Amino acid sequence: YSFFTDALHPDDHKSTMQAMLDAMFQIKPVYECEYRIKTKDGQYRWYYDRGTITQRDKDGKALFVAGIVFDVTDKKNDEFLLKEENRSLSIEAYTDPLTQISNRRALQDELEQLVNPHIRIQRPLSIILFDIDNFKQFNDEYGHLAGDKVLKSVANELSQSIRGFDTLGRYGGEEFLIILPNTNLDKALRAAERARQSIETLVIDGLPKVTVSGGVVQREEDESIETMIDRADHKLYQAKNQGRNRVC
C-alpha cells in the first residue's frame, strides 16, 4: 500500500483514494481514476487505472481487487499541448494585436453576458466610448508608425485608469470602449473625466499632445447592446462638436 501511495503525486492522492474507497465500500461498482506516479528517475508519469472488487468476506469487507493500468503519459502530454494551443488561439481571437487589449469581439461577448436576461439581479451598467481627437493628423503628418504609437500609448494609459473589474477594448480604428459593470451614470462620468485628464497629460516623444473625446451612457431597462452603443456614439460626437477633449 505505501509502495503505491508514497509514489503517488500529492495532488492526485485525494481523488485516487476516494475512487478506490467508493469501490471498496460498494458506493460504486468499479473504481476509475487517473494519477501520476513518480518513477525511479524522479519524473512523474500518468496512469489510467480501472478495477473492481472481486472478493469480499462475510461482512462485505473487500479482500481482493482486480484491475488494469495503462500508461497514458503521451496522451496527457498531447492533451496539455492541445489545451495550451487552444488557450493561445482563444487569447489571440479576443485580443487586439496592436494594443494587446480586448478587441471588438471580446467587448461584444462581455456585454452580452452582462445584459443576460436570465441573471436575476440586474445591476446598473454603463459604458464609455472614447475617440482620439484629430487622429488622422498623426497618420498624415507623422506616418502610420506614429499613429500606431499613439494608439498603444492611449491604450496603456486607459488600462491604468480603469478598475480591475472594468473592461477596456479597442472598438475599432481609434475608438476605445470601456465597460463599467455595476456603475451608474454619475460614477461613469467621473471615471470618464479622470481617464480623459490622464490622456491629456500623456507625453509621447516627438509627437504633439494627444486628447480624447468621450460619450458616456448608462444602459436603460431592456435596452439592446446596439442601441446603448449607438447612444454613446451620439454623445461622443456631441463632445466632438463642442470642441473635443471633453466627455458628454
PDB file of C-alpha atoms in Angstrom:
ATOM      1  CA  TYR A   1       0.000   0.000   0.000  1.00  0.00           C
ATOM      2  CA  SER A   2       2.685   2.524   0.968  1.00  0.00           C
ATOM      3  CA  PHE A   3       4.741   1.489  -2.073  1.00  0.00           C
ATOM      4  CA  PHE A   4       1.886   2.920  -4.152  1.00  0.00           C
ATOM      5  CA  THR A   5       0.891   5.918  -2.039  1.00  0.00           C
ATOM      6  CA  ASP A   6       4.462   7.090  -1.467  1.00  0.00           C
ATOM      7  CA  ALA A   7       4.970   7.345  -5.217  1.00  0.00           C
ATOM      8  CA  LEU A   8       1.574   8.948  -5.872  1.00  0.00           C
ATOM      9  CA  HIS A   9       1.607  12.649  -6.778  1.00  0.00           C
ATOM     10  CA  PRO A  10       0.289  14.642  -3.780  1.00  0.00           C
ATOM     11  CA  ASP A  11      -2.240  16.492  -5.952  1.00  0.00           C
ATOM     12  CA  ASP A  12      -3.740  13.167  -7.103  1.00  0.00           C
ATOM     13  CA  HIS A  13      -3.830  11.421  -3.721  1.00  0.00           C
ATOM     14  CA  LYS A  14      -7.264  12.548  -2.534  1.00  0.00           C
ATOM     15  CA  SER A  15      -9.180  11.832  -5.755  1.00  0.00           C
ATOM     16  CA  THR A  16      -7.451   8.475  -6.286  1.00  0.00           C
ATOM     17  CA  MET A  17      -8.071   7.272  -2.757  1.00  0.00           C
ATOM     18  CA  GLN A  18     -11.700   8.406  -2.923  1.00  0.00           C
ATOM     19  CA  ALA A  19     -12.289   6.481  -6.136  1.00  0.00           C
ATOM     20  CA  MET A  20     -10.859   3.300  -4.630  1.00  0.00           C
ATOM     21  CA  LEU A  21     -12.706   3.710  -1.309  1.00  0.00           C
ATOM     22  CA  ASP A  22     -16.014   4.180  -3.135  1.00  0.00           C
ATOM     23  CA  ALA A  23     -15.474   0.791  -4.759  1.00  0.00           C
ATOM     24  CA  MET A  24     -14.332  -0.893  -1.544  1.00  0.00           C
ATOM     25  CA  PHE A  25     -17.405   0.299   0.354  1.00  0.00           C
ATOM     26  CA  GLN A  26     -19.764  -0.579  -2.512  1.00  0.00           C
ATOM     27  CA  ILE A  27     -20.706   3.011  -3.247  1.00  0.00           C
ATOM     28  CA  LYS A  28     -19.658   2.383  -6.834  1.00  0.00           C
ATOM     29  CA  PRO A  29     -19.272  -0.976  -8.650  1.00  0.00           C
ATOM     30  CA  VAL A  30     -15.846  -0.083 -10.071  1.00  0.00           C
ATOM     31  CA  TYR A  31     -13.143   2.448  -9.455  1.00  0.00           C
ATOM     32  CA  GLU A  32     -11.726   4.522 -12.272  1.00  0.00           C
ATOM     33  CA  CYS A  33      -9.062   7.181 -11.925  1.00  0.00           C
ATOM     34  CA  GLU A  34      -6.046   8.863 -13.451  1.00  0.00           C
ATOM     35  CA  TYR A  35      -2.986   9.695 -11.399  1.00  0.00           C
ATOM     36  CA  ARG A  36       0.716  10.447 -11.566  1.00  0.00           C
ATOM     37  CA  ILE A  37       3.375   8.106 -10.194  1.00  0.00           C
ATOM     38  CA  LYS A  38       6.978   9.099  -9.556  1.00  0.00           C
ATOM     39  CA  THR A  39       9.418   6.878 -11.432  1.00  0.00           C
ATOM     40  CA  LYS A  40      12.909   5.876 -10.335  1.00  0.00           C
ATOM     41  CA  ASP A  41      14.443   8.828 -12.197  1.00  0.00           C
ATOM     42  CA  GLY A  42      12.229  11.258 -10.240  1.00  0.00           C
ATOM     43  CA  GLN A  43       9.898  12.071 -13.121  1.00  0.00           C
ATOM     44  CA  TYR A  44       6.119  11.689 -12.944  1.00  0.00           C
ATOM     45  CA  ARG A  45       4.187   9.605 -15.447  1.00  0.00           C
ATOM     46  CA  TRP A  46       0.419   9.484 -15.911  1.00  0.00           C
ATOM     47  CA  TYR A  47      -1.599   6.261 -15.473  1.00  0.00           C
ATOM     48  CA  TYR A  48      -5.191   5.313 -16.066  1.00  0.00           C
ATOM     49  CA  ASP A  49      -6.403   2.759 -13.510  1.00  0.00           C
ATOM     50  CA  ARG A  50      -9.677   0.822 -13.565  1.00  0.00           C
ATOM     51  CA  GLY A  51     -10.671  -2.067 -11.311  1.00  0.00           C
ATOM     52  CA  THR A  52     -13.321  -3.777  -9.233  1.00  0.00           C
ATOM     53  CA  ILE A  53     -13.559  -5.767  -6.005  1.00  0.00           C
ATOM     54  CA  THR A  54     -13.540  -9.479  -6.868  1.00  0.00           C
ATOM     55  CA  GLN A  55     -13.927 -10.990  -3.397  1.00  0.00           C
ATOM     56  CA  ARG A  56     -15.368  -9.868  -0.053  1.00  0.00           C
ATOM     57  CA  ASP A  57     -15.636 -11.530   3.357  1.00  0.00           C
ATOM     58  CA  LYS A  58     -18.923 -12.348   5.063  1.00  0.00           C
ATOM     59  CA  ASP A  59     -19.167  -8.775   6.375  1.00  0.00           C
ATOM     60  CA  GLY A  60     -18.712  -7.307   2.929  1.00  0.00           C
ATOM     61  CA  LYS A  61     -15.170  -6.123   3.504  1.00  0.00           C
ATOM     62  CA  ALA A  62     -13.064  -6.015   0.349  1.00  0.00           C
ATOM     63  CA  LEU A  63     -10.450  -8.763   0.188  1.00  0.00           C
ATOM     64  CA  PHE A  64      -9.232  -8.834  -3.412  1.00  0.00           C
ATOM     65  CA  VAL A  65      -9.292  -6.386  -6.281  1.00  0.00           C
ATOM     66  CA  ALA A  66      -8.609  -6.958  -9.967  1.00  0.00           C
ATOM     67  CA  GLY A  67      -7.890  -4.200 -12.406  1.00  0.00           C
ATOM     68  CA  ILE A  68      -5.791  -2.931 -15.262  1.00  0.00           C
ATOM     69  CA  VAL A  69      -3.441   0.016 -15.512  1.00  0.00           C
ATOM     70  CA  PHE A  70      -2.386   1.887 -18.648  1.00  0.00           C
ATOM     71  CA  ASP A  71       0.464   4.352 -19.046  1.00  0.00           C
ATOM     72  CA  VAL A  72      -1.250   7.396 -20.583  1.00  0.00           C
ATOM     73  CA  THR A  73       1.609   9.884 -20.280  1.00  0.00           C
ATOM     74  CA  ASP A  74       1.857  10.535 -24.015  1.00  0.00           C
ATOM     75  CA  LYS A  75      -1.911  11.072 -24.224  1.00  0.00           C
ATOM     76  CA  LYS A  76      -1.809  13.501 -21.306  1.00  0.00           C
ATOM     77  CA  ASN A  77       1.080  15.415 -22.858  1.00  0.00           C
ATOM     78  CA  ASP A  78      -0.844  15.690 -26.115  1.00  0.00           C
ATOM     79  CA  GLU A  79      -3.900  16.955 -24.208  1.00  0.00           C
ATOM     80  CA  PHE A  80      -1.783  19.541 -22.416  1.00  0.00           C
ATOM     81  CA  LEU A  81      -0.267  20.789 -25.663  1.00  0.00           C
ATOM     82  CA  LEU A  82      -3.720  20.963 -27.237  1.00  0.00           C
ATOM     83  CA  LYS A  83      -5.101  22.938 -24.282  1.00  0.00           C
ATOM     84  CA  GLU A  84      -2.191  25.364 -24.453  1.00  0.00           C
ATOM     85  CA  GLU A  85      -2.690  25.763 -28.182  1.00  0.00           C
ATOM     86  CA  ASN A  86      -6.422  26.362 -27.721  1.00  0.00           C
ATOM     87  CA  ARG A  87      -5.704  28.846 -24.938  1.00  0.00           C
ATOM     88  CA  SER A  88      -3.299  30.747 -27.175  1.00  0.00           C
ATOM     89  CA  LEU A  89      -5.818  30.746 -30.011  1.00  0.00           C
ATOM     90  CA  SER A  90      -8.528  31.957 -27.637  1.00  0.00           C
ATOM     91  CA  ILE A  91      -6.337  34.807 -26.388  1.00  0.00           C
ATOM     92  CA  GLU A  92      -5.470  35.700 -29.965  1.00  0.00           C
ATOM     93  CA  ALA A  93      -9.137  35.658 -31.004  1.00  0.00           C
ATOM     94  CA  TYR A  94     -10.118  38.108 -28.255  1.00  0.00           C
ATOM     95  CA  THR A  95      -7.076  40.397 -28.243  1.00  0.00           C
ATOM     96  CA  ASP A  96      -6.295  43.388 -30.413  1.00  0.00           C
ATOM     97  CA  PRO A  97      -2.868  42.583 -31.909  1.00  0.00           C
ATOM     98  CA  LEU A  98      -1.586  46.176 -31.853  1.00  0.00           C
ATOM     99  CA  THR A  99      -2.620  47.383 -28.396  1.00  0.00           C
ATOM    100  CA  GLN A 100      -2.842  43.966 -26.657  1.00  0.00           C
ATOM    101  CA  ILE A 101      -6.186  44.875 -25.061  1.00  0.00           C
ATOM    102  CA  SER A 102      -9.574  43.312 -25.743  1.00  0.00           C
ATOM    103  CA  ASN A 103     -10.881  43.510 -29.290  1.00  0.00           C
ATOM    104  CA  ARG A 104     -14.393  44.236 -30.519  1.00  0.00           C
ATOM    105  CA  ARG A 105     -15.429  40.581 -30.342  1.00  0.00           C
ATOM    106  CA  ALA A 106     -14.355  40.325 -26.701  1.00  0.00           C
ATOM    107  CA  LEU A 107     -16.232  43.518 -25.853  1.00  0.00           C
ATOM    108  CA  GLN A 108     -19.370  42.222 -27.541  1.00  0.00           C
ATOM    109  CA  ASP A 109     -19.219  38.935 -25.628  1.00  0.00           C
ATOM    110  CA  GLU A 110     -18.665  40.743 -22.329  1.00  0.00           C
ATOM    111  CA  LEU A 111     -21.668  42.986 -22.894  1.00  0.00           C
ATOM    112  CA  GLU A 112     -23.873  40.052 -23.874  1.00  0.00           C
ATOM    113  CA  GLN A 113     -23.033  38.324 -20.599  1.00  0.00           C
ATOM    114  CA  LEU A 114     -23.758  41.455 -18.582  1.00  0.00           C
ATOM    115  CA  VAL A 115     -27.173  42.033 -20.167  1.00  0.00           C
ATOM    116  CA  ASN A 116     -28.176  38.359 -19.964  1.00  0.00           C
ATOM    117  CA  PRO A 117     -31.925  38.396 -19.141  1.00  0.00           C
ATOM    118  CA  HIS A 118     -31.569  35.187 -17.108  1.00  0.00           C
ATOM    119  CA  ILE A 119     -29.473  36.975 -14.474  1.00  0.00           C
ATOM    120  CA  ARG A 120     -31.884  37.586 -11.617  1.00  0.00           C
ATOM    121  CA  ILE A 121     -30.238  40.662 -10.171  1.00  0.00           C
ATOM    122  CA  GLN A 122     -29.933  43.372 -12.796  1.00  0.00           C
ATOM    123  CA  ARG A 123     -27.301  45.906 -11.773  1.00  0.00           C
ATOM    124  CA  PRO A 124     -26.548  49.267 -13.401  1.00  0.00           C
ATOM    125  CA  LEU A 125     -24.283  49.072 -16.428  1.00  0.00           C
ATOM    126  CA  SER A 126     -22.505  51.994 -18.075  1.00  0.00           C
ATOM    127  CA  ILE A 127     -20.111  52.334 -20.986  1.00  0.00           C
ATOM    128  CA  ILE A 128     -17.632  54.956 -22.155  1.00  0.00           C
ATOM    129  CA  LEU A 129     -16.795  55.342 -25.835  1.00  0.00           C
ATOM    130  CA  PHE A 130     -13.576  57.296 -26.441  1.00  0.00           C
ATOM    131  CA  ASP A 131     -12.205  58.546 -29.737  1.00  0.00           C
ATOM    132  CA  ILE A 132      -8.735  60.034 -30.233  1.00  0.00           C
ATOM    133  CA  ASP A 133      -9.077  63.634 -31.411  1.00  0.00           C
ATOM    134  CA  ASN A 134      -7.604  64.523 -34.817  1.00  0.00           C
ATOM    135  CA  PHE A 135      -6.098  61.076 -35.157  1.00  0.00           C
ATOM    136  CA  LYS A 136      -5.869  61.345 -38.941  1.00  0.00           C
ATOM    137  CA  GLN A 137      -3.433  64.214 -38.404  1.00  0.00           C
ATOM    138  CA  PHE A 138      -0.946  61.906 -36.655  1.00  0.00           C
ATOM    139  CA  ASN A 139      -1.017  59.487 -39.572  1.00  0.00           C
ATOM    140  CA  ASP A 140      -0.868  62.178 -42.250  1.00  0.00           C
ATOM    141  CA  GLU A 141       1.863  64.328 -40.708  1.00  0.00           C
ATOM    142  CA  TYR A 142       3.965  61.780 -38.816  1.00  0.00           C
ATOM    143  CA  GLY A 143       3.241  58.477 -40.557  1.00  0.00           C
ATOM    144  CA  HIS A 144       1.368  55.331 -39.638  1.00  0.00           C
ATOM    145  CA  LEU A 145       4.075  54.156 -37.233  1.00  0.00           C
ATOM    146  CA  ALA A 146       3.463  57.306 -35.205  1.00  0.00           C
ATOM    147  CA  GLY A 147      -0.269  56.601 -35.340  1.00  0.00           C
ATOM    148  CA  ASP A 148       0.333  53.110 -34.001  1.00  0.00           C
ATOM    149  CA  LYS A 149       2.489  54.572 -31.232  1.00  0.00           C
ATOM    150  CA  VAL A 150      -0.357  56.894 -30.233  1.00  0.00           C
ATOM    151  CA  LEU A 151      -2.869  54.023 -30.195  1.00  0.00           C
ATOM    152  CA  LYS A 152      -0.638  51.876 -27.983  1.00  0.00           C
ATOM    153  CA  SER A 153       0.124  54.769 -25.625  1.00  0.00           C
ATOM    154  CA  VAL A 154      -3.550  55.688 -25.230  1.00  0.00           C
ATOM    155  CA  ALA A 155      -4.497  52.030 -24.671  1.00  0.00           C
ATOM    156  CA  ASN A 156      -1.827  51.687 -21.989  1.00  0.00           C
ATOM    157  CA  GLU A 157      -2.902  54.902 -20.247  1.00  0.00           C
ATOM    158  CA  LEU A 158      -6.572  53.908 -20.268  1.00  0.00           C
ATOM    159  CA  SER A 159      -5.670  50.458 -18.925  1.00  0.00           C
ATOM    160  CA  GLN A 160      -4.073  52.077 -15.900  1.00  0.00           C
ATOM    161  CA  SER A 161      -7.041  54.368 -15.284  1.00  0.00           C
ATOM    162  CA  ILE A 162      -9.781  51.715 -15.054  1.00  0.00           C
ATOM    163  CA  ARG A 163     -10.783  49.466 -12.162  1.00  0.00           C
ATOM    164  CA  GLY A 164      -9.925  45.792 -12.027  1.00  0.00           C
ATOM    165  CA  PHE A 165     -13.435  44.629 -12.904  1.00  0.00           C
ATOM    166  CA  ASP A 166     -13.907  47.096 -15.783  1.00  0.00           C
ATOM    167  CA  THR A 167     -13.141  46.018 -19.337  1.00  0.00           C
ATOM    168  CA  LEU A 168     -11.210  48.115 -21.846  1.00  0.00           C
ATOM    169  CA  GLY A 169     -11.078  47.261 -25.513  1.00  0.00           C
ATOM    170  CA  ARG A 170     -10.308  48.696 -28.905  1.00  0.00           C
ATOM    171  CA  TYR A 171     -13.705  49.067 -30.516  1.00  0.00           C
ATOM    172  CA  GLY A 172     -12.351  49.959 -33.941  1.00  0.00           C
ATOM    173  CA  GLY A 173      -9.834  52.298 -35.552  1.00  0.00           C
ATOM    174  CA  GLU A 174      -9.055  54.960 -32.967  1.00  0.00           C
ATOM    175  CA  GLU A 175     -12.093  54.196 -30.793  1.00  0.00           C
ATOM    176  CA  PHE A 176     -11.874  52.616 -27.349  1.00  0.00           C
ATOM    177  CA  LEU A 177     -14.767  51.224 -25.322  1.00  0.00           C
ATOM    178  CA  ILE A 178     -14.780  50.843 -21.541  1.00  0.00           C
ATOM    179  CA  ILE A 179     -17.421  48.619 -19.927  1.00  0.00           C
ATOM    180  CA  LEU A 180     -18.248  49.529 -16.324  1.00  0.00           C
ATOM    181  CA  PRO A 181     -20.381  46.882 -14.559  1.00  0.00           C
ATOM    182  CA  ASN A 182     -22.412  47.856 -11.502  1.00  0.00           C
ATOM    183  CA  THR A 183     -21.800  51.541 -12.265  1.00  0.00           C
ATOM    184  CA  ASN A 184     -24.391  54.279 -12.628  1.00  0.00           C
ATOM    185  CA  LEU A 185     -24.131  57.272 -14.952  1.00  0.00           C
ATOM    186  CA  ASP A 186     -22.679  59.703 -12.399  1.00  0.00           C
ATOM    187  CA  LYS A 187     -19.850  57.340 -11.458  1.00  0.00           C
ATOM    188  CA  ALA A 188     -19.211  56.536 -15.106  1.00  0.00           C
ATOM    189  CA  LEU A 189     -18.970  60.246 -15.952  1.00  0.00           C
ATOM    190  CA  ARG A 190     -16.412  60.765 -13.182  1.00  0.00           C
ATOM    191  CA  ALA A 191     -14.414  57.763 -14.407  1.00  0.00           C
ATOM    192  CA  ALA A 192     -14.521  59.079 -17.977  1.00  0.00           C
ATOM    193  CA  GLU A 193     -13.322  62.505 -16.887  1.00  0.00           C
ATOM    194  CA  ARG A 194     -10.409  61.005 -14.932  1.00  0.00           C
ATOM    195  CA  ALA A 195      -9.426  58.956 -17.962  1.00  0.00           C
ATOM    196  CA  ARG A 196      -9.711  61.971 -20.261  1.00  0.00           C
ATOM    197  CA  GLN A 197      -7.465  64.019 -17.981  1.00  0.00           C
ATOM    198  CA  SER A 198      -4.870  61.242 -17.817  1.00  0.00           C
ATOM    199  CA  ILE A 199      -4.719  61.162 -21.632  1.00  0.00           C
ATOM    200  CA  GLU A 200      -4.415  64.953 -21.747  1.00  0.00           C
ATOM    201  CA  THR A 201      -1.234  64.794 -19.662  1.00  0.00           C
ATOM    202  CA  LEU A 202       0.219  61.964 -21.731  1.00  0.00           C
ATOM    203  CA  VAL A 203       3.629  62.712 -23.241  1.00  0.00           C
ATOM    204  CA  ILE A 204       4.644  60.803 -26.377  1.00  0.00           C
ATOM    205  CA  ASP A 205       8.159  61.592 -27.574  1.00  0.00           C
ATOM    206  CA  GLY A 206       8.270  63.584 -30.794  1.00  0.00           C
ATOM    207  CA  LEU A 207       4.506  63.955 -31.093  1.00  0.00           C
ATOM    208  CA  PRO A 208       2.043  66.735 -30.202  1.00  0.00           C
ATOM    209  CA  LYS A 209      -0.369  66.482 -27.301  1.00  0.00           C
ATOM    210  CA  VAL A 210      -2.983  63.751 -27.530  1.00  0.00           C
ATOM    211  CA  THR A 211      -6.562  64.259 -26.396  1.00  0.00           C
ATOM    212  CA  VAL A 212      -9.729  62.195 -26.500  1.00  0.00           C
ATOM    213  CA  SER A 213     -13.442  62.887 -26.658  1.00  0.00           C
ATOM    214  CA  GLY A 214     -15.894  60.587 -24.930  1.00  0.00           C
ATOM    215  CA  GLY A 215     -19.527  59.603 -24.825  1.00  0.00           C
ATOM    216  CA  VAL A 216     -20.946  58.108 -21.629  1.00  0.00           C
ATOM    217  CA  VAL A 217     -24.278  56.337 -21.174  1.00  0.00           C
ATOM    218  CA  GLN A 218     -25.978  54.086 -18.654  1.00  0.00           C
ATOM    219  CA  ARG A 219     -27.982  51.211 -20.040  1.00  0.00           C
ATOM    220  CA  GLU A 220     -31.715  51.737 -19.912  1.00  0.00           C
ATOM    221  CA  GLU A 221     -34.093  48.936 -18.934  1.00  0.00           C
ATOM    222  CA  ASP A 222     -34.231  46.187 -21.578  1.00  0.00           C
ATOM    223  CA  GLU A 223     -32.079  48.282 -23.917  1.00  0.00           C
ATOM    224  CA  SER A 224     -30.175  46.345 -26.572  1.00  0.00           C
ATOM    225  CA  ILE A 225     -26.394  46.451 -26.763  1.00  0.00           C
ATOM    226  CA  GLU A 226     -26.566  48.055 -30.207  1.00  0.00           C
ATOM    227  CA  THR A 227     -28.848  50.863 -29.016  1.00  0.00           C
ATOM    228  CA  MET A 228     -26.706  51.519 -25.949  1.00  0.00           C
ATOM    229  CA  ILE A 229     -23.527  51.809 -28.027  1.00  0.00           C
ATOM    230  CA  ASP A 230     -25.326  53.959 -30.591  1.00  0.00           C
ATOM    231  CA  ARG A 231     -26.351  56.375 -27.814  1.00  0.00           C
ATOM    232  CA  ALA A 232     -22.747  56.503 -26.571  1.00  0.00           C
ATOM    233  CA  ASP A 233     -21.626  57.211 -30.134  1.00  0.00           C
ATOM    234  CA  HIS A 234     -24.049  60.149 -30.386  1.00  0.00           C
ATOM    235  CA  LYS A 235     -22.726  61.528 -27.088  1.00  0.00           C
ATOM    236  CA  LEU A 236     -19.184  61.112 -28.400  1.00  0.00           C
ATOM    237  CA  TYR A 237     -19.893  63.201 -31.467  1.00  0.00           C
ATOM    238  CA  GLN A 238     -21.661  65.738 -29.291  1.00  0.00           C
ATOM    239  CA  ALA A 239     -18.360  66.102 -27.426  1.00  0.00           C
ATOM    240  CA  LYS A 240     -16.533  66.448 -30.751  1.00  0.00           C
ATOM    241  CA  ASN A 241     -18.908  69.176 -31.919  1.00  0.00           C
ATOM    242  CA  GLN A 242     -18.478  71.071 -28.642  1.00  0.00           C
ATOM    243  CA  GLY A 243     -14.749  71.424 -29.212  1.00  0.00           C
ATOM    244  CA  ARG A 244     -13.225  67.984 -28.470  1.00  0.00           C
ATOM    245  CA  ASN A 245     -11.185  66.954 -25.413  1.00  0.00           C
ATOM    246  CA  ARG A 246     -14.317  66.532 -23.279  1.00  0.00           C
ATOM    247  CA  VAL A 247     -16.918  63.937 -22.300  1.00  0.00           C
ATOM    248  CA  CYS A 248     -20.693  64.186 -22.688  1.00  0.00           C
TER     249      CYS A 248
END
